[in-house]
PDB file of C-alpha atoms in Angstrom:
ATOM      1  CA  UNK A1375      37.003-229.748  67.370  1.00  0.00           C
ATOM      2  CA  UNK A1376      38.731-233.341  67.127  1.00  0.00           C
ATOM      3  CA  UNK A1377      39.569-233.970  64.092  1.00  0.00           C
ATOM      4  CA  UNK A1378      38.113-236.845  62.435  1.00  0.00           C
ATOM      5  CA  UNK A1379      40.931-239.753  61.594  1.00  0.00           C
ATOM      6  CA  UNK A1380      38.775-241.608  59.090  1.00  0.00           C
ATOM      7  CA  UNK A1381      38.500-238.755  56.700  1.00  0.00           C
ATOM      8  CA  UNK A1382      40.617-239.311  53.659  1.00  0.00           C
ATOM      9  CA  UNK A1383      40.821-239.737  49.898  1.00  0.00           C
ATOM     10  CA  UNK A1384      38.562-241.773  48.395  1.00  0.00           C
ATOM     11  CA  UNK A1385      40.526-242.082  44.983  1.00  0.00           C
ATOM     12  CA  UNK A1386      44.095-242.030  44.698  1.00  0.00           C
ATOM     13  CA  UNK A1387      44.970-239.065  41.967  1.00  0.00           C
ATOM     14  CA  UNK A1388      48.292-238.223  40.238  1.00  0.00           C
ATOM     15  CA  UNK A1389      50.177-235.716  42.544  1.00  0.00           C
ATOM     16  CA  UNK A1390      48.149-236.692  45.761  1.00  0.00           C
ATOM     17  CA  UNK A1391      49.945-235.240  48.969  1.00  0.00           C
ATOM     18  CA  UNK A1392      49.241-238.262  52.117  1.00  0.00           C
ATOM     19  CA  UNK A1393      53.188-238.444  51.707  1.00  0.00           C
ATOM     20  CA  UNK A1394      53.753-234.932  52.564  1.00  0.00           C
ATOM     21  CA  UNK A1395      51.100-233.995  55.279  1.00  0.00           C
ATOM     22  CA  UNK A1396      52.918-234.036  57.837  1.00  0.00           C
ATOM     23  CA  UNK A1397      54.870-231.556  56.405  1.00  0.00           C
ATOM     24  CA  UNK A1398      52.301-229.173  55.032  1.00  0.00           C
ATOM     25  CA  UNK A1399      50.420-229.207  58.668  1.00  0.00           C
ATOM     26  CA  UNK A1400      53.527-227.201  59.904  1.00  0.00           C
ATOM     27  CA  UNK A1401      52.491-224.423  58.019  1.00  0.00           C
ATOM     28  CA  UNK A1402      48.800-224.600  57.864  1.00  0.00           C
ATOM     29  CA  UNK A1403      48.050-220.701  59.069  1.00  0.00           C
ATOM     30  CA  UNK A1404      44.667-219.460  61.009  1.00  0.00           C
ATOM     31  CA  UNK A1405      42.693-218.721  58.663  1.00  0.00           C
ATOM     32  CA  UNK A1406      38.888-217.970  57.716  1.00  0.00           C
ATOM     33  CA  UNK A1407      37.705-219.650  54.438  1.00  0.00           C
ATOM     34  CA  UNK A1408      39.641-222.280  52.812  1.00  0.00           C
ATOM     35  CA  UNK A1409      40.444-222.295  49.032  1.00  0.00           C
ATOM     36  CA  UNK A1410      41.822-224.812  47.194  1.00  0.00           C
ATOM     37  CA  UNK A1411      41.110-224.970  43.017  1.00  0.00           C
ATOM     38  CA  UNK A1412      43.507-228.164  42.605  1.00  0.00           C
ATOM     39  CA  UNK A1413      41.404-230.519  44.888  1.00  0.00           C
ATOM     40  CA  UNK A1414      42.106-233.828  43.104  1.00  0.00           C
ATOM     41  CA  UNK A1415      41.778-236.330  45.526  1.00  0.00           C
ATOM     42  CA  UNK A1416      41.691-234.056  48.526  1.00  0.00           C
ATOM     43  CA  UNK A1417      43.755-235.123  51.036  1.00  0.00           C
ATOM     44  CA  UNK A1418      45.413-231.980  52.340  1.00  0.00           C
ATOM     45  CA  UNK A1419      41.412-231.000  52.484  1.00  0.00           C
ATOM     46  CA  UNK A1420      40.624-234.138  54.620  1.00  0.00           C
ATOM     47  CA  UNK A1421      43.244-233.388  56.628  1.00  0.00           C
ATOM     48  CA  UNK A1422      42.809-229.507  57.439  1.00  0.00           C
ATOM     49  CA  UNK A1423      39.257-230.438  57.918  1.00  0.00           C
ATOM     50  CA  UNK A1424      38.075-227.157  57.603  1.00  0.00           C
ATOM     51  CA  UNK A1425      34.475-225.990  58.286  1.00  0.00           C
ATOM     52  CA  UNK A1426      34.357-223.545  55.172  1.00  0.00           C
ATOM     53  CA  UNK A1427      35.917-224.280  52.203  1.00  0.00           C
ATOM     54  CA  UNK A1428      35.966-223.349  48.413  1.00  0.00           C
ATOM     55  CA  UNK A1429      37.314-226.298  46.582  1.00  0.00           C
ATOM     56  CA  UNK A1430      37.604-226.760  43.175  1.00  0.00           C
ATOM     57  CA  UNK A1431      39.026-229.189  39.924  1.00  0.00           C
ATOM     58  CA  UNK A1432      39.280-228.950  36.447  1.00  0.00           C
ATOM     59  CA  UNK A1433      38.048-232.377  35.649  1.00  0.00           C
ATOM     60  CA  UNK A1434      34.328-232.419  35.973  1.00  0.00           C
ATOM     61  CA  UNK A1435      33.682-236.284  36.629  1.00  0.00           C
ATOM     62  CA  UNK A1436      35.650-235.811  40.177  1.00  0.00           C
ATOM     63  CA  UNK A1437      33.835-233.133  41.212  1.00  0.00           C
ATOM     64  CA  UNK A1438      30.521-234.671  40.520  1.00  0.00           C
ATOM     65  CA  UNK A1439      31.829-237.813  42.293  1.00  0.00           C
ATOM     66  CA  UNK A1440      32.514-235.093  45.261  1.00  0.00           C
ATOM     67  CA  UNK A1441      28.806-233.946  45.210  1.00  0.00           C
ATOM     68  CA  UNK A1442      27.468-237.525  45.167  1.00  0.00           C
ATOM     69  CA  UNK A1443      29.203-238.251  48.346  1.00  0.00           C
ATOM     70  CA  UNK A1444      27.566-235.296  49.944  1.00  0.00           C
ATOM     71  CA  UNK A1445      24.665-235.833  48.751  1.00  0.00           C
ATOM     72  CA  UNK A1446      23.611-239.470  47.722  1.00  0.00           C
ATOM     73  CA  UNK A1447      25.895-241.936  49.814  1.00  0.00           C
ATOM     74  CA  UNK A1448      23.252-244.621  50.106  1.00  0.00           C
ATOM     75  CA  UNK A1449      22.602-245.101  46.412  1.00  0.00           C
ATOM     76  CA  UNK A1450      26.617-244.895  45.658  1.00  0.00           C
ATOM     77  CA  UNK A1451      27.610-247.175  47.810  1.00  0.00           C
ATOM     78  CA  UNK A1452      24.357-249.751  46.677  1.00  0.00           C
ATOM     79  CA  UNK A1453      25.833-248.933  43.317  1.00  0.00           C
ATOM     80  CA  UNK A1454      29.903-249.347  43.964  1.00  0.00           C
ATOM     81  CA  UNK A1455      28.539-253.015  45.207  1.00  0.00           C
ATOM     82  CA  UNK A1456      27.451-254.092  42.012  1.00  0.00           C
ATOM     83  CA  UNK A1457      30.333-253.806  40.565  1.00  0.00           C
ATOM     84  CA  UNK A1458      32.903-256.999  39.513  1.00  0.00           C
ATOM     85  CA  UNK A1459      36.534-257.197  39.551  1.00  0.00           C
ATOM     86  CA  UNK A1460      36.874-258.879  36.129  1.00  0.00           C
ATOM     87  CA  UNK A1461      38.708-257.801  33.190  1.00  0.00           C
ATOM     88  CA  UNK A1462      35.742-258.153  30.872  1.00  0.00           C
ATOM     89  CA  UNK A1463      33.852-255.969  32.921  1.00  0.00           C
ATOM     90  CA  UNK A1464      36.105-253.393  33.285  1.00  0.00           C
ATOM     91  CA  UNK A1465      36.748-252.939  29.986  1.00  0.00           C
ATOM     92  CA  UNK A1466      32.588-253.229  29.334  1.00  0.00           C
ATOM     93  CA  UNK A1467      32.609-250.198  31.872  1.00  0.00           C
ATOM     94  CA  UNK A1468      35.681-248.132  30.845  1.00  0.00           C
ATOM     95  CA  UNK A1469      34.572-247.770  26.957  1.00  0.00           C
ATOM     96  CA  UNK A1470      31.126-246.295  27.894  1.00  0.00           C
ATOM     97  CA  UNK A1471      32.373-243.113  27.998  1.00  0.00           C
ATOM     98  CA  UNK A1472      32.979-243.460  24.517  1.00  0.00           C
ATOM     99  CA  UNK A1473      29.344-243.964  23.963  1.00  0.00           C
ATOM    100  CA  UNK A1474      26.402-242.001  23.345  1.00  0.00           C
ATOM    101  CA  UNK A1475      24.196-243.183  26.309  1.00  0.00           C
ATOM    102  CA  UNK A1476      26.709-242.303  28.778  1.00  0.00           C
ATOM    103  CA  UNK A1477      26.131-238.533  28.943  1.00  0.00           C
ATOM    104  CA  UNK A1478      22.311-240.114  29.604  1.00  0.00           C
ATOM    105  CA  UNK A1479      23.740-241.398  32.764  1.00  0.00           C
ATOM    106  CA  UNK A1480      22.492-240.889  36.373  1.00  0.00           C
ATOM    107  CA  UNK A1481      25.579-238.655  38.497  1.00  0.00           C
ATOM    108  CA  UNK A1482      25.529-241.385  41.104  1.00  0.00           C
ATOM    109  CA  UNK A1483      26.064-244.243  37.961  1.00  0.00           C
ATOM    110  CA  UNK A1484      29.165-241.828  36.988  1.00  0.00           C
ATOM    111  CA  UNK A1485      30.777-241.310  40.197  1.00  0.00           C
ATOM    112  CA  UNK A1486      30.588-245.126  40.956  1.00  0.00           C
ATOM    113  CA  UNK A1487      32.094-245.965  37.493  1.00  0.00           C
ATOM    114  CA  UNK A1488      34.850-243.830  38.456  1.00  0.00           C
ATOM    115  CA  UNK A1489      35.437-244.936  42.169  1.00  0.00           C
ATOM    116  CA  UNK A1490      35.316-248.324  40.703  1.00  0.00           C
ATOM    117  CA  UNK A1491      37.395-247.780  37.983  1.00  0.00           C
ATOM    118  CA  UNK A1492      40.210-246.107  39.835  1.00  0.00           C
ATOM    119  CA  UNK A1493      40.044-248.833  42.738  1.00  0.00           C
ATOM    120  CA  UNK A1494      40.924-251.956  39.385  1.00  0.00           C
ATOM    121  CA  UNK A1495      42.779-250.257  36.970  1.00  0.00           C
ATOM    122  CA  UNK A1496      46.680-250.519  36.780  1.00  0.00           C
ATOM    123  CA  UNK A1497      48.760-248.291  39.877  1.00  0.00           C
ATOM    124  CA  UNK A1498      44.946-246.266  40.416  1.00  0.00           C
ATOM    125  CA  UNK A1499      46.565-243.872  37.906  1.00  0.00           C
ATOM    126  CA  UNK A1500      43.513-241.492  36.743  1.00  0.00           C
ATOM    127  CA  UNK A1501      44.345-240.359  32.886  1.00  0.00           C
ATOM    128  CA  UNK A1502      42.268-239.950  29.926  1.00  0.00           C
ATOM    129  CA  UNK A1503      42.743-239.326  26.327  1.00  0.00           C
ATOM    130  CA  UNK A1504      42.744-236.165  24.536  1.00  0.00           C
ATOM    131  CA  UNK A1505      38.826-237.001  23.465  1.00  0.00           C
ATOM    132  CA  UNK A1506      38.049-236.854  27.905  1.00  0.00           C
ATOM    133  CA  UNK A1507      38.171-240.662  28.305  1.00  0.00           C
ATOM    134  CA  UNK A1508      39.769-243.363  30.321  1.00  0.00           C
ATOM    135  CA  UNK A1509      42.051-245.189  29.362  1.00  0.00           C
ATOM    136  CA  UNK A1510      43.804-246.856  32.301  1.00  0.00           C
ATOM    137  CA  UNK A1511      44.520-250.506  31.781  1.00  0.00           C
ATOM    138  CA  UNK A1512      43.192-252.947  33.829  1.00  0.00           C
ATOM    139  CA  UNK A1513      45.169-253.475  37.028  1.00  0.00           C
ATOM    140  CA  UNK A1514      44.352-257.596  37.676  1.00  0.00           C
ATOM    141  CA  UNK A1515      44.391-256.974  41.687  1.00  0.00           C
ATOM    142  CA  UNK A1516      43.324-259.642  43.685  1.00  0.00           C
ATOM    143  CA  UNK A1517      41.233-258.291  45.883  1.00  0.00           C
ATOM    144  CA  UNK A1518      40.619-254.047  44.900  1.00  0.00           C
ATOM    145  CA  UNK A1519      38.548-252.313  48.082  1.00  0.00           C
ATOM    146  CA  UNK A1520      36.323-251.226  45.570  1.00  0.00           C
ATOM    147  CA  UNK A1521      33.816-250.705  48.625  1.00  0.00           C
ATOM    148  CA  UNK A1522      35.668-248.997  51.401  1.00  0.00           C
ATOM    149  CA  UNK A1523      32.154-247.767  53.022  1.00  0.00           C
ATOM    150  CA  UNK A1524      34.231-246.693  56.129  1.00  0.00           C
ATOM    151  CA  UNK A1525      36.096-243.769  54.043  1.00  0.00           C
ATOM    152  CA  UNK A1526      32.906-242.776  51.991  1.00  0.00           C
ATOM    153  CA  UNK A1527      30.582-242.708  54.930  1.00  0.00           C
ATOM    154  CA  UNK A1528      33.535-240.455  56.659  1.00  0.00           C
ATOM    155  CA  UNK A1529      33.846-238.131  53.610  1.00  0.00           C
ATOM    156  CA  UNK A1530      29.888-237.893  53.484  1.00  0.00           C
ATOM    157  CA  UNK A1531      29.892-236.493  57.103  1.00  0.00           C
ATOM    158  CA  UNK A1532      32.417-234.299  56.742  1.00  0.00           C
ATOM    159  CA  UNK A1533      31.016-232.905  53.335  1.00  0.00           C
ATOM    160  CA  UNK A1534      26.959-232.490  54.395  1.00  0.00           C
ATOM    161  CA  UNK A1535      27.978-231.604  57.821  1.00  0.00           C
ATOM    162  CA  UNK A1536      30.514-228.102  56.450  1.00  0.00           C
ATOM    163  CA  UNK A1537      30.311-225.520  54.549  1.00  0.00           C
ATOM    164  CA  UNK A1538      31.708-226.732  51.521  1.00  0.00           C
ATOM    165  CA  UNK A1539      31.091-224.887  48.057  1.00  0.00           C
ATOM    166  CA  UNK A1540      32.438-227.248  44.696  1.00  0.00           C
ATOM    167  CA  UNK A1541      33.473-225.684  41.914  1.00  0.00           C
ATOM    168  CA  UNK A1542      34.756-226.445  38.114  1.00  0.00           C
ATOM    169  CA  UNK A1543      36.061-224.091  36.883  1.00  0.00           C
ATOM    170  CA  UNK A1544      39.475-222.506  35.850  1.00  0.00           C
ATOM    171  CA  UNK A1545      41.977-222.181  38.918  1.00  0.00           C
ATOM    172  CA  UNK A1546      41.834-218.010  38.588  1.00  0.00           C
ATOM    173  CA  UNK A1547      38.002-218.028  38.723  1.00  0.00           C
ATOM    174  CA  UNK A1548      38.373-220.721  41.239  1.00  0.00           C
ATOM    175  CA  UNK A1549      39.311-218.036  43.938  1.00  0.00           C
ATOM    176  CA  UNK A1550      38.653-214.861  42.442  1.00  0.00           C
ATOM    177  CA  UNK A1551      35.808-214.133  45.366  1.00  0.00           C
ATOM    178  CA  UNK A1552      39.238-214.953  48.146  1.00  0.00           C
ATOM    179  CA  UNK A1553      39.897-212.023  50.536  1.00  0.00           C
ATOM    180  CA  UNK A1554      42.397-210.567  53.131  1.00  0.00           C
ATOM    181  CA  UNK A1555      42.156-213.352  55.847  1.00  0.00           C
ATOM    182  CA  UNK A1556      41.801-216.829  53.805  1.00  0.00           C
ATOM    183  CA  UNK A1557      43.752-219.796  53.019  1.00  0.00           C
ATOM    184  CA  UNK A1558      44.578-220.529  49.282  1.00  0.00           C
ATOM    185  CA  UNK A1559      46.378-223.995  48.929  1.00  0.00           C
ATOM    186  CA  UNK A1560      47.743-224.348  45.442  1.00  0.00           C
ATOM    187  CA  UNK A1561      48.646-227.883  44.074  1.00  0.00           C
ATOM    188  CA  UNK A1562      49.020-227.675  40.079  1.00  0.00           C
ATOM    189  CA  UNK A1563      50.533-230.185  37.926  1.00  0.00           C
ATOM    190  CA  UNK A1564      53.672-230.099  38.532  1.00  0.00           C
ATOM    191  CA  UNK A1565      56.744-228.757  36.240  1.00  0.00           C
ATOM    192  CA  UNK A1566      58.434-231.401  34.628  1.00  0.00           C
ATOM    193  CA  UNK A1567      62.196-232.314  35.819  1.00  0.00           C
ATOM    194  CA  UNK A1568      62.624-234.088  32.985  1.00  0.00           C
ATOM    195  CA  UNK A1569      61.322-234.466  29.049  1.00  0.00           C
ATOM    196  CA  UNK A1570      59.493-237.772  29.832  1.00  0.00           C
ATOM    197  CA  UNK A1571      57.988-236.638  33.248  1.00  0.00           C
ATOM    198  CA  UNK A1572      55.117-234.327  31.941  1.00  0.00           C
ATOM    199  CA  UNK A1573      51.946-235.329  32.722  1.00  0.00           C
ATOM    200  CA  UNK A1574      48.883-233.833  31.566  1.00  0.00           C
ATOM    201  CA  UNK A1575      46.521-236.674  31.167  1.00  0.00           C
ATOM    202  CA  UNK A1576      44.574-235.987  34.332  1.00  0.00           C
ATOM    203  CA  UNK A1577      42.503-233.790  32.155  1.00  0.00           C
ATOM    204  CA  UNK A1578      41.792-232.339  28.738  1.00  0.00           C
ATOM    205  CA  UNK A1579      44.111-229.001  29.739  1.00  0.00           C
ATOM    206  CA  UNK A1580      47.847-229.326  29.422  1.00  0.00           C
ATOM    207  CA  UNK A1581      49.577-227.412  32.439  1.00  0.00           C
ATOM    208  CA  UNK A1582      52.903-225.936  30.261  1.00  0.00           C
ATOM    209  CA  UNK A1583      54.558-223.213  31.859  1.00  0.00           C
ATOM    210  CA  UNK A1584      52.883-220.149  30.053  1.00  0.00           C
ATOM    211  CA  UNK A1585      50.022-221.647  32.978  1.00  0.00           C
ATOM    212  CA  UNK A1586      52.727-222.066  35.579  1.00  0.00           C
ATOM    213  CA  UNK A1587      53.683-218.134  34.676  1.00  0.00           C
ATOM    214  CA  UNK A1588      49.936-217.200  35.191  1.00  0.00           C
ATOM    215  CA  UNK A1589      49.624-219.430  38.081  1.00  0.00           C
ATOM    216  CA  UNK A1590      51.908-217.103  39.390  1.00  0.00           C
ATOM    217  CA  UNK A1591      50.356-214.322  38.258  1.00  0.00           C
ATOM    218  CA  UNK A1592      47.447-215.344  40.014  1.00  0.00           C
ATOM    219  CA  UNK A1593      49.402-215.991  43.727  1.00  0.00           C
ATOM    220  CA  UNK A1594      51.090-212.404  43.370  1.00  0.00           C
ATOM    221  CA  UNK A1595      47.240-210.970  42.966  1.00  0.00           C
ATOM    222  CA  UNK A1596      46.271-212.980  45.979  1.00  0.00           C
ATOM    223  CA  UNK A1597      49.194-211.994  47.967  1.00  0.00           C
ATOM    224  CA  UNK A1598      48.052-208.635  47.204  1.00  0.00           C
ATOM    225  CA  UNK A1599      44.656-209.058  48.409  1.00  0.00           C
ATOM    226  CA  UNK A1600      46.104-209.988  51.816  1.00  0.00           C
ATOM    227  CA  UNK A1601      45.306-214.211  51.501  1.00  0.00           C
ATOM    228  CA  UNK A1602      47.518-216.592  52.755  1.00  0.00           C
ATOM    229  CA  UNK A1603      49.036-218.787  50.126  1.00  0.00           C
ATOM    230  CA  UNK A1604      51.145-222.075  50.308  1.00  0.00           C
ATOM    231  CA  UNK A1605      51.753-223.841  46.877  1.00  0.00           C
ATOM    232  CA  UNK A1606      53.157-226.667  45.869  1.00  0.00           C
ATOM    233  CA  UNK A1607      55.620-227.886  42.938  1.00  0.00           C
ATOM    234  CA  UNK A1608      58.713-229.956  41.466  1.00  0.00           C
ATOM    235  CA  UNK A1609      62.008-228.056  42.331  1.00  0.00           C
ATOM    236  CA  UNK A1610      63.010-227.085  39.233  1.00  0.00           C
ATOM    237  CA  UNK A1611      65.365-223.991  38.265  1.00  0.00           C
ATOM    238  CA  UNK A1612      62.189-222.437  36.558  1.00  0.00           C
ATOM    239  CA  UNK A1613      60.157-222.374  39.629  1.00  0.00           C
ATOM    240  CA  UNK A1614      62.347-221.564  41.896  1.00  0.00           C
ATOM    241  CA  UNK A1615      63.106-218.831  39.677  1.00  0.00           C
ATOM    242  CA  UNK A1616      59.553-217.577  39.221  1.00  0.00           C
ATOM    243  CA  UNK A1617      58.683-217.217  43.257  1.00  0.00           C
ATOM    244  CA  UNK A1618      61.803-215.510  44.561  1.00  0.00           C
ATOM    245  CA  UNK A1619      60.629-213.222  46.873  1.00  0.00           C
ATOM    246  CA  UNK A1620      58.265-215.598  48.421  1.00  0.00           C
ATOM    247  CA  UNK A1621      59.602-217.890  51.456  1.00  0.00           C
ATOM    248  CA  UNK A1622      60.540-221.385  49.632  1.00  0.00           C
ATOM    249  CA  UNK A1623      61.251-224.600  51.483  1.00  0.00           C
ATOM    250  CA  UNK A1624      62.769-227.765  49.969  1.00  0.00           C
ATOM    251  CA  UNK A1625      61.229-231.319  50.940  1.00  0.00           C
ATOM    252  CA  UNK A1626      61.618-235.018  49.864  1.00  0.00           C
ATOM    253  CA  UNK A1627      58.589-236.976  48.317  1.00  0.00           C
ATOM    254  CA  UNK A1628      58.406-240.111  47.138  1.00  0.00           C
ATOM    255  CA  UNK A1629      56.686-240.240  43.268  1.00  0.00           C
ATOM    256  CA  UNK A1630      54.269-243.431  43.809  1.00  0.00           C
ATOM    257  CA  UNK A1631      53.343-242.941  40.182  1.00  0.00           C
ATOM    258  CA  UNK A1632      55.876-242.803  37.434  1.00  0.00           C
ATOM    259  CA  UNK A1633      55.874-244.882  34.527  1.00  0.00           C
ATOM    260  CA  UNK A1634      59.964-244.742  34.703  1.00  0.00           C
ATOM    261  CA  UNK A1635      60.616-246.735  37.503  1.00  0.00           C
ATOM    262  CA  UNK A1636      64.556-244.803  38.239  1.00  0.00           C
ATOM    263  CA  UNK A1637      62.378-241.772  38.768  1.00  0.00           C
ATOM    264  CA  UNK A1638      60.035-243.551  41.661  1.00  0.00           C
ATOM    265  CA  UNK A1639      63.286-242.281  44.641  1.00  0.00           C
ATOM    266  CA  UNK A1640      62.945-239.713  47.092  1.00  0.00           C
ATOM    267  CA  UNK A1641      63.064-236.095  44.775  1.00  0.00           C
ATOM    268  CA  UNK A1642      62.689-232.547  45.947  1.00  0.00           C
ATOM    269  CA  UNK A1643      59.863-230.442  45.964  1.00  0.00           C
ATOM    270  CA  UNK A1644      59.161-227.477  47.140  1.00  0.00           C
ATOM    271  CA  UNK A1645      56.242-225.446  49.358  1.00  0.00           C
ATOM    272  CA  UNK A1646      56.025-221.683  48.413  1.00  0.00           C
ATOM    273  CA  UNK A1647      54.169-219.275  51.034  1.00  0.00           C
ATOM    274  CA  UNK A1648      54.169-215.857  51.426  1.00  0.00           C
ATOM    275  CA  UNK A1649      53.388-215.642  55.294  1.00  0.00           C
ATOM    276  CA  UNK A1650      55.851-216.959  58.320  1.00  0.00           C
ATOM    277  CA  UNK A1651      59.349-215.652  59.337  1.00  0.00           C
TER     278      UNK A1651
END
């Protein structure tokens, strides 16, 4: 089946892969269920385009949002074009998750406040506090595709018209049910190369390296249960260190989103598998 072009992220997330597709599609294997428990903003998902997946993130607002496209596209995107781009506003919309009433709030209200929110704030950098809220600055764009109908309506066929189960839950429990046969595409946070580079605001979890160990923990268990695992993360000594044995291949990315601008070059990352020659 064609694969459809339209489909991609409707958010841009910390750690998104466009930039390294290309790359990863040279070792997509055959496979017969999907897994990933890192979506964020899904584009290695959009891209595979698989029929049955198991996809699943720790923060619980995105995978609501995910749901509401499936499920509700009409009344999101109604919703999405209410909003303003207008500093006021923004900041009117960003502190209501410091309120009460929001936990009152409608999915489809929740999911639109965070497309919208991600399309104005400053770089589309998702990050909250340790209390679970926002607290992006406002990014005073000139014109923000808060709306991009074309990309939702695509994700909303792809997502009613699969087999797609959504989970949030912890990454272990995420694909404890994968078996000898499947695909299990791990994108964590990634190990800091330097003392200034961790970033664990995308949720309430930090992701230190006692959860890199049992990440790994986690592969060796799948590995042993005959899936086919590719994973992603920084090049660091640690890392590299923790999957020898497995087949590890060096690539360049670009970091889009880095408060330290001397860190925003070409750096090397690495894809871990344990399948190919």
């Amino acid at each position: 089946m064609a694969k459809n072009k339209l489909l991609q992220p409707f958010v841009k997330w910390a750690g998104g892969k466009r930039q390294l597709l290309e790359t990863i599609r040279l070792y997509i294997p055959k496979f017969t269920t999907y897994f990933e428990p890192f979506v964020g903003g899904g584009a290695v998902l959009f891209d595979i385009q698989p029929k049955k997946a198991v996809v699943n993130d720790i923060n619980s607002e995105l995978i609501s949002a995910y749901k509401v496209i499936r499920d509700d596209i009409d009344e999101l995107i109604k919703h999405l074009s209410a909003h303003k781009n207008e500093k006021e506003y923004f900041y009117a919309l960003r502190e209501l998750d410091r309120t009460p009433g929001y936990k009152a709030w409608s999915s489809v209200q929740r999911a639109s406040r965070l497309i919208y929110l991600n399309k104005t704030c400053y770089n589309g950098l998702f990050r909250v506090n340790n209390q679970g809220q926002f607290n992006v600055p406002f990014g005073n764009y000139k014109s923000p595709n808060i709306v991009n109908e074309v990309v939702l309506r695509a994700a909303h066929h792809y997502l009613s018209t699969s087999d797609i189960k959504f989970r949030n839950t912890d990454f272990a429990e995420a694909v404890a049910d994968a078996k000898r046969g499947d695909f299990v595409y791990l994108d964590p946070p990634y190990d800091p190369v330097s003392d200034t580079a961790y970033f664990t605001g995308y949720s309430l979890d930090g992701f230190g390296r006692e959860e890199q160990a049992r990440l790994k923990r986690v592969v060796d268990d799948l590995d042993e249960r005959g899936c086919k695992v590719l994973l992603s993360n920084s090049s660091t000594d640690f890392i590299r260190d923790l999957y020898k044995g497995y087949k590890i291949i060096t690539v360049k990315a670009s970091r889009a989103i880095n408060s330290d601008s001397s860190r925003r070059g070409k750096v090397d990352e690495i894809l871990v598998m344990n399948y190919g020659e």
